[in-house]
Amino acid sequence: MEMERATLAIWKERVENELDRVVMFWTKYSHDSQHGGFFTCLTKEGHVYDDLKYVWLQGRQVWMYCRLYRKLQRFHWPEILDAAKAGGEFLIRHARVAPPAKKCAFVLTRDGRPAKVQRTIFSECFYTMAMDELWRATGDPRYQKEAVEMMDQIVYWVRVDPTGLGQPQLSGTVKADPMAVPMMLLNLVDQLGEDDDVMSRKYWELGEWCTENILKHLQRDGKVVLENVTVDGKEIPGCLGRQQNPGHALEAGWFLLRHAIRQRDAERKALIIEKFILQPFQSGWDTENGGIFYFQDADKFCPTQLEWDMKLWWPHNEAMIAFLMSYNETRDPMLLQLFCQVAEYAFEKFSDPEHGEWYGYLNREGKVVLNFKGGPFKGCFHVPRCLYMCEELFKALLMTS
Amino acid sequence: MEMERATLAIWKERVENELDRVVMFWTKYSHDSQHGGFFTCLTKEGHVYDDLKYVWLQGRQVWMYCRLYRKLQRFHWPEILDAAKAGGEFLIRHARVAPPAKKCAFVLTRDGRPAKVQRTIFSECFYTMAMDELWRATGDPRYQKEAVEMMDQIVYWVRVDPTGLGQPQLSGTVKADPMAVPMMLLNLVDQLGEDDDVMSRKYWELGEWCTENILKHLQRDGKVVLENVTVDGKEIPGCLGRQQNPGHALEAGWFLLRHAIRQRDAERKALIIEKFILQPFQSGWDTENGGIFYFQDADKFCPTQLEWDMKLWWPHNEAMIAFLMSYNETRDPMLLQLFCQVAEYAFEKFSDPEHGEWYGYLNREGKVVLNFKGGPFKGCFHVPRCLYMCEELFKALLMTS
């Protein structure tokens, strides 16, 4: 017990210091003071190597800044809130491809012209997250209205009629349900309902729907989490059906766990920790080199993704959150050990002590292969979200242990 | 000179034997005798791990089989021609998404239902290649009609009106000309015009247009080949503009070189060998580990493609063809040495002496990372095309040297 307390105290300090260095990196290098929004294509030293603005990453950074501003006293800086507001206003002005229609672009030019559109809901989801958190940080009801209106549009696309997304209907396309959709929505249910009874009630049934639709990805008598299943929860033949993404399962795990904690559902909590957290980690951890594989195939065929054996930063962030949250619920020392195992690997391999922030992409052996700090899919999100959540969990643990 | 002759003889035998083993692999494992067409998702041992049919790979295998049947006496097997015909008929029946419109799918289910459509011209290009070669192998004019009608549709999309491809028009999208389009068309000009004065004349001007549109990718005073430039031949800012793909430049190199040989343009030949063959190879060859990088950035930033430092099979195939064809034109021993350098690496690292065919995907250090023989982008094409073309070049060289 004393040992565990010491471990908690040491890691609390490590994640706090690391979060400071990460936030410093983004505040120093990523702000576009001319147009609002953020540069996210940044070299290891913080130089801008491309000025495109990926809407996922714009929304995520607005969310992250507001969350830090709102929850941690030491980030209650006007500079952070101003940058978040400028990012939010940039999104309100430019994210929609053809306003008033709500479909958002995937990439914008630096000055906000749409460059690419994806036929999915994710740009809109990160828009919603950004607006809701911006409302909470500023109190400006305009942002909450933006959030709720976009949320309702997303739910309509997912549950009523996807026509507005523009996905082609082809006779040979398998109607695959990707786990990302209910995951993302469950995350939004959590976001919009925080300390808000009206919103919690509004989205209660959606939360149940999301949980059910994530749980249906647990297949083969509970042995594997598959990324894509049929609408009625059956396995899909071929590579698409066998695809596993351990980091994604771990992220789904802590989304589900938070939901089960709020519902005070002990049985569900135990199931999630076993099937969505421990099991995907055991399958995804590379016992030879350390680190979590990016993709796997449930029948042990070689995945067709060229990057399948690479170690990406974000699965390690999700694993850290998942294990620490699980430990906070159960106080099972094995879960704290697993947190330490992942965190040691991550701090050693991804973190850059010289310039701050983490590298994102290592090869199987753990060597940095892409040496930038931000890119089309890596911005100010997974690393600081993980460090902030772990910091909060450590505080809670140290108070009660 | 004697040394060179010995080298030529040794390599002629090596590529002949390798081609036999490669063809054996595909004829043994890839034929779908039930629906026609080919399984291309094959494990290292030749087992089918997915039965989706990628239209690029279907068209390419039809083309490859017909070419081998037609040009090399030892492959003049009814079995090969029958499989090619069954593949061609499968494409005629199923490749078009909504016949009589000519837009083709990117992937079909095993029984031919469209599963995915790309908003580009490449499925249609490989359809055209397949039909033209099938006409040459069988003499059936129905196939030539298919080829020419599809070709004319492609040219219309590229040079008159791309609306039928369904690409969205967005105000922030850079009008980037990818080098792949004129490359592919130049290859088709070559294909359709072989020993055919009428067709050669019909597509003569198109060949000039292609050449010009490939050459405009030579940028920065002739120092680099960039994958994407503006319509009027200027560099595009950002990652997209700086993107280099050495294997693709080498492939463009030998397409251009063939064209210049037919035009008897000595000055052009020298330019191509220097700028599209030697220069991209010098920039793309990994002097530390051997092998050709997949992507590079013209300003030495880290590419954003996760697979940028991997060694893929096909750039090595293209380099082998490019160097041997250049040597055949110039008899410069340095070019034969470069052929040997690439071929030694490729035979050692990619070829599988146990089960036949080549692995496709190595890490930077040259270790196999994806151990299948065929996948969504690797079928019966680059390896046998390279071996067949090298065999023909060796024969010509040994006859005249």
PDB file of C-alpha atoms in Angstrom, chain B residues 155-286:
ATOM      1  CA  VAL B 155      -9.354  10.946 -72.407  1.00  0.00           C
ATOM      2  CA  TYR B 156     -12.632  12.874 -72.333  1.00  0.00           C
ATOM      3  CA  TRP B 157     -12.613  12.900 -68.500  1.00  0.00           C
ATOM      4  CA  VAL B 158      -9.003  14.046 -68.386  1.00  0.00           C
ATOM      5  CA  ARG B 159      -8.905  16.620 -71.165  1.00  0.00           C
ATOM      6  CA  VAL B 160     -12.510  17.819 -71.650  1.00  0.00           C
ATOM      7  CA  ASP B 161     -14.788  17.365 -68.645  1.00  0.00           C
ATOM      8  CA  PRO B 162     -14.096  15.473 -65.412  1.00  0.00           C
ATOM      9  CA  THR B 163     -17.679  15.797 -64.126  1.00  0.00           C
ATOM     10  CA  GLY B 164     -18.376  12.084 -64.687  1.00  0.00           C
ATOM     11  CA  LEU B 165     -15.659  11.143 -62.175  1.00  0.00           C
ATOM     12  CA  GLY B 166     -17.626  12.815 -59.383  1.00  0.00           C
ATOM     13  CA  GLN B 167     -14.731  14.759 -57.844  1.00  0.00           C
ATOM     14  CA  PRO B 168     -16.128  17.506 -55.584  1.00  0.00           C
ATOM     15  CA  GLN B 169     -15.286  21.094 -56.466  1.00  0.00           C
ATOM     16  CA  LEU B 170     -14.260  23.008 -53.341  1.00  0.00           C
ATOM     17  CA  SER B 171     -12.982  26.570 -53.167  1.00  0.00           C
ATOM     18  CA  GLY B 172      -9.916  25.590 -51.127  1.00  0.00           C
ATOM     19  CA  THR B 173      -8.832  22.588 -53.160  1.00  0.00           C
ATOM     20  CA  VAL B 174      -5.549  23.156 -54.961  1.00  0.00           C
ATOM     21  CA  LYS B 175      -5.891  22.228 -58.616  1.00  0.00           C
ATOM     22  CA  ALA B 176      -3.024  19.769 -58.417  1.00  0.00           C
ATOM     23  CA  ASP B 177      -1.973  17.767 -61.450  1.00  0.00           C
ATOM     24  CA  PRO B 178      -0.769  14.387 -60.191  1.00  0.00           C
ATOM     25  CA  MET B 179       1.969  12.855 -62.366  1.00  0.00           C
ATOM     26  CA  ALA B 180       0.105   9.535 -62.353  1.00  0.00           C
ATOM     27  CA  VAL B 181      -2.495  10.745 -64.857  1.00  0.00           C
ATOM     28  CA  PRO B 182      -0.272  11.580 -67.855  1.00  0.00           C
ATOM     29  CA  MET B 183       1.944   8.582 -66.944  1.00  0.00           C
ATOM     30  CA  MET B 184      -0.941   6.181 -67.100  1.00  0.00           C
ATOM     31  CA  LEU B 185      -2.209   7.683 -70.344  1.00  0.00           C
ATOM     32  CA  LEU B 186       1.256   7.514 -71.928  1.00  0.00           C
ATOM     33  CA  ASN B 187       1.393   3.856 -71.008  1.00  0.00           C
ATOM     34  CA  LEU B 188      -1.965   3.353 -72.711  1.00  0.00           C
ATOM     35  CA  VAL B 189      -0.825   5.257 -75.817  1.00  0.00           C
ATOM     36  CA  ASP B 190       2.072   2.803 -75.959  1.00  0.00           C
ATOM     37  CA  GLN B 191      -0.248  -0.165 -75.421  1.00  0.00           C
ATOM     38  CA  LEU B 192      -2.911   0.768 -77.975  1.00  0.00           C
ATOM     39  CA  GLY B 193      -0.427   1.874 -80.608  1.00  0.00           C
ATOM     40  CA  GLU B 194       1.774  -1.253 -80.653  1.00  0.00           C
ATOM     41  CA  ASP B 195       2.326  -2.318 -84.283  1.00  0.00           C
ATOM     42  CA  ASP B 196      -0.775  -0.413 -85.309  1.00  0.00           C
ATOM     43  CA  ASP B 197      -0.400   2.653 -87.523  1.00  0.00           C
ATOM     44  CA  VAL B 198      -4.039   3.678 -87.286  1.00  0.00           C
ATOM     45  CA  MET B 199      -4.005   3.702 -83.503  1.00  0.00           C
ATOM     46  CA  SER B 200      -0.538   5.254 -83.337  1.00  0.00           C
ATOM     47  CA  ARG B 201      -1.764   8.134 -85.449  1.00  0.00           C
ATOM     48  CA  LYS B 202      -5.004   8.413 -83.485  1.00  0.00           C
ATOM     49  CA  TYR B 203      -3.132   8.818 -80.210  1.00  0.00           C
ATOM     50  CA  TRP B 204       0.000  10.603 -81.472  1.00  0.00           C
ATOM     51  CA  GLU B 205      -1.013  14.028 -80.199  1.00  0.00           C
ATOM     52  CA  LEU B 206      -2.119  12.529 -76.874  1.00  0.00           C
ATOM     53  CA  GLY B 207       1.347  11.030 -76.467  1.00  0.00           C
ATOM     54  CA  GLU B 208       2.884  14.470 -76.923  1.00  0.00           C
ATOM     55  CA  TRP B 209       0.452  15.931 -74.408  1.00  0.00           C
ATOM     56  CA  CYS B 210       1.363  13.214 -71.896  1.00  0.00           C
ATOM     57  CA  THR B 211       5.086  13.732 -72.353  1.00  0.00           C
ATOM     58  CA  GLU B 212       4.743  17.456 -71.831  1.00  0.00           C
ATOM     59  CA  ASN B 213       2.564  16.940 -68.777  1.00  0.00           C
ATOM     60  CA  ILE B 214       5.000  14.497 -67.217  1.00  0.00           C
ATOM     61  CA  LEU B 215       7.997  16.712 -67.934  1.00  0.00           C
ATOM     62  CA  LYS B 216       6.377  19.649 -66.172  1.00  0.00           C
ATOM     63  CA  HIS B 217       6.864  17.711 -62.924  1.00  0.00           C
ATOM     64  CA  LEU B 218      10.594  18.322 -63.261  1.00  0.00           C
ATOM     65  CA  GLN B 219      10.966  21.358 -60.991  1.00  0.00           C
ATOM     66  CA  ARG B 220      13.539  23.615 -59.284  1.00  0.00           C
ATOM     67  CA  ASP B 221      15.804  24.002 -62.332  1.00  0.00           C
ATOM     68  CA  GLY B 222      15.642  20.317 -63.089  1.00  0.00           C
ATOM     69  CA  LYS B 223      16.770  19.230 -59.648  1.00  0.00           C
ATOM     70  CA  VAL B 224      13.662  17.313 -58.512  1.00  0.00           C
ATOM     71  CA  VAL B 225      10.651  15.423 -59.841  1.00  0.00           C
ATOM     72  CA  LEU B 226       7.587  16.453 -57.797  1.00  0.00           C
ATOM     73  CA  GLU B 227       4.478  14.261 -57.755  1.00  0.00           C
ATOM     74  CA  ASN B 228       2.015  17.163 -57.823  1.00  0.00           C
ATOM     75  CA  VAL B 229       2.293  20.530 -59.594  1.00  0.00           C
ATOM     76  CA  THR B 230      -0.237  23.155 -60.676  1.00  0.00           C
ATOM     77  CA  VAL B 231      -1.950  22.852 -64.066  1.00  0.00           C
ATOM     78  CA  ASP B 232       0.440  25.444 -65.477  1.00  0.00           C
ATOM     79  CA  GLY B 233       3.482  23.657 -64.121  1.00  0.00           C
ATOM     80  CA  LYS B 234       4.254  25.589 -60.959  1.00  0.00           C
ATOM     81  CA  GLU B 235       5.226  24.171 -57.557  1.00  0.00           C
ATOM     82  CA  ILE B 236       2.401  23.853 -55.010  1.00  0.00           C
ATOM     83  CA  PRO B 237       3.086  25.055 -51.452  1.00  0.00           C
ATOM     84  CA  GLY B 238       3.015  22.581 -48.543  1.00  0.00           C
ATOM     85  CA  CYS B 239       3.468  18.834 -48.223  1.00  0.00           C
ATOM     86  CA  LEU B 240       1.443  18.012 -51.323  1.00  0.00           C
ATOM     87  CA  GLY B 241       3.698  20.156 -53.484  1.00  0.00           C
ATOM     88  CA  ARG B 242       6.965  18.893 -51.995  1.00  0.00           C
ATOM     89  CA  GLN B 243       6.023  15.216 -52.236  1.00  0.00           C
ATOM     90  CA  GLN B 244       8.486  12.948 -54.066  1.00  0.00           C
ATOM     91  CA  ASN B 245       8.047   9.281 -54.883  1.00  0.00           C
ATOM     92  CA  PRO B 246      11.342   8.032 -56.340  1.00  0.00           C
ATOM     93  CA  GLY B 247       9.905   4.739 -57.605  1.00  0.00           C
ATOM     94  CA  HIS B 248       7.150   6.565 -59.396  1.00  0.00           C
ATOM     95  CA  ALA B 249       9.639   8.950 -61.013  1.00  0.00           C
ATOM     96  CA  LEU B 250      11.665   5.921 -62.189  1.00  0.00           C
ATOM     97  CA  GLU B 251       8.519   4.384 -63.677  1.00  0.00           C
ATOM     98  CA  ALA B 252       7.704   7.675 -65.426  1.00  0.00           C
ATOM     99  CA  GLY B 253      11.319   7.571 -66.574  1.00  0.00           C
ATOM    100  CA  TRP B 254      11.046   4.345 -68.497  1.00  0.00           C
ATOM    101  CA  PHE B 255       7.603   5.274 -69.890  1.00  0.00           C
ATOM    102  CA  LEU B 256       9.148   8.506 -71.223  1.00  0.00           C
ATOM    103  CA  LEU B 257      12.250   6.686 -72.419  1.00  0.00           C
ATOM    104  CA  ARG B 258      10.210   4.207 -74.483  1.00  0.00           C
ATOM    105  CA  HIS B 259       8.337   7.099 -76.017  1.00  0.00           C
ATOM    106  CA  ALA B 260      11.558   8.960 -76.837  1.00  0.00           C
ATOM    107  CA  ILE B 261      13.063   5.776 -78.327  1.00  0.00           C
ATOM    108  CA  ARG B 262      10.103   5.432 -80.660  1.00  0.00           C
ATOM    109  CA  GLN B 263      10.435   9.108 -81.574  1.00  0.00           C
ATOM    110  CA  ARG B 264      14.202   8.672 -82.069  1.00  0.00           C
ATOM    111  CA  ASP B 265      14.789  11.753 -79.934  1.00  0.00           C
ATOM    112  CA  ALA B 266      18.368  11.419 -78.647  1.00  0.00           C
ATOM    113  CA  GLU B 267      18.416  14.667 -76.716  1.00  0.00           C
ATOM    114  CA  ARG B 268      15.197  13.798 -74.923  1.00  0.00           C
ATOM    115  CA  LYS B 269      16.539  10.321 -74.104  1.00  0.00           C
ATOM    116  CA  ALA B 270      19.600  11.799 -72.406  1.00  0.00           C
ATOM    117  CA  LEU B 271      17.492  14.251 -70.431  1.00  0.00           C
ATOM    118  CA  ILE B 272      15.167  11.511 -69.201  1.00  0.00           C
ATOM    119  CA  ILE B 273      17.960   9.180 -68.133  1.00  0.00           C
ATOM    120  CA  GLU B 274      19.574  11.959 -66.160  1.00  0.00           C
ATOM    121  CA  LYS B 275      16.518  13.634 -64.622  1.00  0.00           C
ATOM    122  CA  PHE B 276      13.887  10.915 -64.282  1.00  0.00           C
ATOM    123  CA  ILE B 277      16.099   7.888 -63.734  1.00  0.00           C
ATOM    124  CA  LEU B 278      19.513   8.688 -62.263  1.00  0.00           C
ATOM    125  CA  GLN B 279      18.523  11.686 -60.168  1.00  0.00           C
ATOM    126  CA  PRO B 280      15.445  10.180 -58.427  1.00  0.00           C
ATOM    127  CA  PHE B 281      17.434   7.010 -57.769  1.00  0.00           C
ATOM    128  CA  GLN B 282      20.317   8.937 -56.203  1.00  0.00           C
ATOM    129  CA  SER B 283      17.880  10.826 -54.010  1.00  0.00           C
ATOM    130  CA  GLY B 284      15.729   7.777 -53.200  1.00  0.00           C
ATOM    131  CA  TRP B 285      18.342   5.081 -52.547  1.00  0.00           C
ATOM    132  CA  ASP B 286      19.010   4.416 -48.865  1.00  0.00           C
TER     133      ASP B 286
END
